[in-house]
Amino acid sequence: MKTFAPLLAPIAASLMLISTTLSAQTCLSDGLETTPDEDFTTITSSTVLHEPTDLVWERCAEGQTWDGSTCDGEAVKYTWQQALKLAQAASDEDLLGWRLPNVKELATIVERDCVRPAVNSTMFPETPPDDFWTSTPSVDDPDRAWVVAFFNASHSIKEKDRFIYVRLVRTYTND
């Protein structure tokens, strides 16, 4: 009986390299960064201040935890109502005013020179390259709300009962 293991090993290695390459962030080498590191200041170990907007952002998506150098664990998806309740509970817990960002606020941390994810990966490591909820409802359809796609920096509206990622924000208050 012949074994194909020696033939399959190089193919498997190539496929793993391709899948790793496809999931890695890609950025323009000569573009002008829209969210450079110098626009951010560390507030706590897990939050950063975006100085141009005076907004404090969680470094990790909900479900992930900051381990001192990166976001660990799996991000969790929520419906729009669940995301709003999650933000209210976070605000009630520490009284700092955490909330779901509106579409304009969330768009301020999109890195337009990068895709998969379209975010400053130093400030927001391990960000899922997918949609994130905003608090902005659709004006045309009460069953939908705006999302920002950290896959390619686009914006769209989605049904509020879909499960989508969340990153909370608050206004800076000289903590």
GROMACS .gro file of C-alpha atoms in nm:
model
  175
    1MET     CA    1   0.000   0.000   0.000
    2LYS     CA    2   0.143   0.336  -0.106
    3THR     CA    3   0.142   0.634   0.124
    4PHE     CA    4   0.077   0.984  -0.004
    5ALA     CA    5   0.187   1.163   0.313
    6PRO     CA    6   0.520   1.281   0.164
    7LEU     CA    7   0.329   1.432  -0.129
    8LEU     CA    8   0.058   1.590   0.082
    9ALA     CA    9   0.289   1.765   0.332
   10PRO     CA   10   0.413   2.035   0.087
   11ILE     CA   11   0.058   2.093  -0.037
   12ALA     CA   12  -0.074   2.130   0.318
   13ALA     CA   13   0.209   2.370   0.405
   14SER     CA   14   0.131   2.579   0.097
   15LEU     CA   15  -0.238   2.593   0.182
   16MET     CA   16  -0.160   2.703   0.539
   17LEU     CA   17   0.066   2.980   0.403
   18ILE     CA   18  -0.204   3.096   0.163
   19SER     CA   19  -0.474   3.103   0.435
   20THR     CA   20  -0.240   3.293   0.669
   21THR     CA   21  -0.157   3.539   0.394
   22LEU     CA   22  -0.522   3.592   0.310
   23SER     CA   23  -0.615   3.669   0.670
   24ALA     CA   24  -0.329   3.914   0.733
   25GLN     CA   25  -0.383   4.290   0.727
   26THR     CA   26  -0.279   4.453   0.400
   27CYS     CA   27  -0.185   4.823   0.388
   28LEU     CA   28  -0.069   5.061   0.117
   29SER     CA   29   0.304   5.114   0.155
   30ASP     CA   30   0.303   5.471   0.029
   31GLY     CA   31  -0.036   5.592   0.152
   32LEU     CA   32  -0.108   5.858   0.412
   33GLU     CA   33  -0.223   5.692   0.736
   34THR     CA   34  -0.564   5.809   0.854
   35THR     CA   35  -0.516   5.682   1.212
   36PRO     CA   36  -0.142   5.709   1.288
   37ASP     CA   37  -0.010   5.588   1.626
   38GLU     CA   38   0.069   5.946   1.729
   39ASP     CA   39  -0.306   6.029   1.723
   40PHE     CA   40  -0.353   5.796   2.024
   41THR     CA   41  -0.257   5.814   2.391
   42THR     CA   42  -0.288   5.525   2.634
   43ILE     CA   43  -0.541   5.604   2.909
   44THR     CA   44  -0.551   5.268   3.090
   45SER     CA   45  -0.396   4.937   2.999
   46SER     CA   46  -0.702   4.853   2.788
   47THR     CA   47  -0.816   5.193   2.657
   48VAL     CA   48  -0.674   5.459   2.428
   49LEU     CA   49  -0.764   5.822   2.367
   50HIS     CA   50  -0.805   5.927   2.005
   51GLU     CA   51  -0.679   6.283   2.047
   52PRO     CA   52  -0.835   6.439   1.733
   53THR     CA   53  -1.184   6.348   1.859
   54ASP     CA   54  -1.137   6.331   2.239
   55LEU     CA   55  -1.292   5.986   2.236
   56VAL     CA   56  -1.170   5.700   2.455
   57TRP     CA   57  -1.189   5.359   2.288
   58GLU     CA   58  -1.168   5.007   2.422
   59ARG     CA   59  -0.867   4.849   2.253
   60CYS     CA   60  -1.046   4.515   2.220
   61ALA     CA   61  -1.380   4.417   2.073
   62GLU     CA   62  -1.637   4.294   2.323
   63GLY     CA   63  -1.559   3.938   2.428
   64GLN     CA   64  -1.184   3.990   2.399
   65THR     CA   65  -0.958   4.095   2.687
   66TRP     CA   66  -0.641   4.303   2.684
   67ASP     CA   67  -0.349   4.090   2.804
   68GLY     CA   68  -0.094   4.373   2.818
   69SER     CA   69   0.018   4.349   2.458
   70THR     CA   70  -0.275   4.228   2.249
   71CYS     CA   71  -0.642   4.137   2.255
   72ASP     CA   72  -0.691   3.779   2.364
   73GLY     CA   73  -0.989   3.552   2.310
   74GLU     CA   74  -1.275   3.553   2.066
   75ALA     CA   75  -1.480   3.863   1.994
   76VAL     CA   76  -1.854   3.812   2.052
   77LYS     CA   77  -2.134   3.922   1.820
   78TYR     CA   78  -2.454   4.083   1.948
   79THR     CA   79  -2.784   4.203   1.808
   80TRP     CA   80  -2.827   4.581   1.801
   81GLN     CA   81  -3.053   4.579   2.110
   82GLN     CA   82  -2.808   4.354   2.296
   83ALA     CA   83  -2.523   4.591   2.202
   84LEU     CA   84  -2.712   4.892   2.338
   85LYS     CA   85  -2.787   4.705   2.663
   86LEU     CA   86  -2.424   4.592   2.689
   87ALA     CA   87  -2.306   4.953   2.659
   88GLN     CA   88  -2.555   5.068   2.923
   89ALA     CA   89  -2.441   4.793   3.161
   90ALA     CA   90  -2.074   4.890   3.109
   91SER     CA   91  -2.159   5.252   3.182
   92ASP     CA   92  -2.359   5.160   3.493
   93GLU     CA   93  -2.070   4.942   3.616
   94ASP     CA   94  -1.797   5.207   3.622
   95LEU     CA   95  -1.998   5.530   3.571
   96LEU     CA   96  -1.762   5.647   3.294
   97GLY     CA   97  -2.025   5.680   3.023
   98TRP     CA   98  -1.945   5.388   2.793
   99ARG     CA   99  -2.176   5.373   2.492
  100LEU     CA  100  -2.216   5.234   2.145
  101PRO     CA  101  -2.046   5.481   1.906
  102ASN     CA  102  -2.245   5.657   1.637
  103VAL     CA  103  -2.147   5.594   1.275
  104LYS     CA  104  -1.936   5.911   1.248
  105GLU     CA  105  -1.746   5.830   1.567
  106LEU     CA  106  -1.669   5.472   1.469
  107ALA     CA  107  -1.554   5.587   1.126
  108THR     CA  108  -1.283   5.801   1.293
  109ILE     CA  109  -1.080   5.493   1.390
  110VAL     CA  110  -1.099   5.329   1.049
  111GLU     CA  111  -0.759   5.307   0.880
  112ARG     CA  112  -0.843   5.374   0.516
  113ASP     CA  113  -0.500   5.263   0.393
  114CYS     CA  114  -0.553   4.907   0.520
  115VAL     CA  115  -0.795   4.617   0.473
  116ARG     CA  116  -0.863   4.294   0.664
  117PRO     CA  117  -0.885   4.474   0.910
  118ALA     CA  118  -0.916   4.840   0.817
  119VAL     CA  119  -0.792   4.964   1.155
  120ASN     CA  120  -0.469   5.071   1.325
  121SER     CA  121  -0.359   4.724   1.434
  122THR     CA  122  -0.110   4.862   1.687
  123MET     CA  123  -0.384   5.040   1.882
  124PHE     CA  124  -0.659   4.786   1.809
  125PRO     CA  125  -0.489   4.446   1.767
  126GLU     CA  126  -0.686   4.135   1.670
  127THR     CA  127  -0.982   4.339   1.547
  128PRO     CA  128  -1.212   4.109   1.351
  129PRO     CA  129  -1.222   4.218   0.984
  130ASP     CA  130  -1.599   4.241   0.989
  131ASP     CA  131  -1.894   4.470   1.070
  132PHE     CA  132  -1.924   4.659   1.401
  133TRP     CA  133  -2.249   4.808   1.530
  134THR     CA  134  -2.306   5.180   1.570
  135SER     CA  135  -2.583   5.348   1.767
  136THR     CA  136  -2.707   5.519   1.450
  137PRO     CA  137  -3.043   5.381   1.336
  138SER     CA  138  -3.150   5.387   0.974
  139VAL     CA  139  -3.378   5.682   0.902
  140ASP     CA  140  -3.556   5.483   0.629
  141ASP     CA  141  -3.608   5.151   0.803
  142PRO     CA  142  -3.678   5.116   1.177
  143ASP     CA  143  -3.557   4.754   1.167
  144ARG     CA  144  -3.204   4.847   1.056
  145ALA     CA  145  -2.901   5.036   1.192
  146TRP     CA  146  -2.563   5.149   1.059
  147VAL     CA  147  -2.249   4.939   1.081
  148VAL     CA  148  -1.887   5.014   0.996
  149ALA     CA  149  -1.703   4.733   0.820
  150PHE     CA  150  -1.349   4.685   0.946
  151PHE     CA  151  -1.294   4.459   0.647
  152ASN     CA  152  -1.261   4.745   0.400
  153ALA     CA  153  -1.367   5.068   0.582
  154SER     CA  154  -1.713   5.079   0.428
  155HIS     CA  155  -2.045   5.171   0.595
  156SER     CA  156  -2.383   5.010   0.546
  157ILE     CA  157  -2.710   4.938   0.723
  158LYS     CA  158  -2.797   4.596   0.860
  159GLU     CA  159  -3.101   4.437   1.020
  160LYS     CA  160  -3.098   4.500   1.396
  161ASP     CA  161  -3.155   4.131   1.472
  162ARG     CA  162  -2.826   4.027   1.305
  163PHE     CA  163  -2.530   3.934   1.523
  164ILE     CA  164  -2.247   4.185   1.476
  165TYR     CA  165  -1.931   4.284   1.668
  166VAL     CA  166  -1.916   4.568   1.922
  167ARG     CA  167  -1.648   4.814   2.039
  168LEU     CA  168  -1.746   5.066   2.308
  169VAL     CA  169  -1.648   5.433   2.331
  170ARG     CA  170  -1.680   5.718   2.578
  171THR     CA  171  -1.599   6.087   2.585
  172TYR     CA  172  -1.267   6.179   2.747
  173THR     CA  173  -1.299   6.325   3.097
  174ASN     CA  174  -0.945   6.362   3.243
  175ASP     CA  175  -0.977   6.038   3.442
   0.00000   0.00000   0.00000
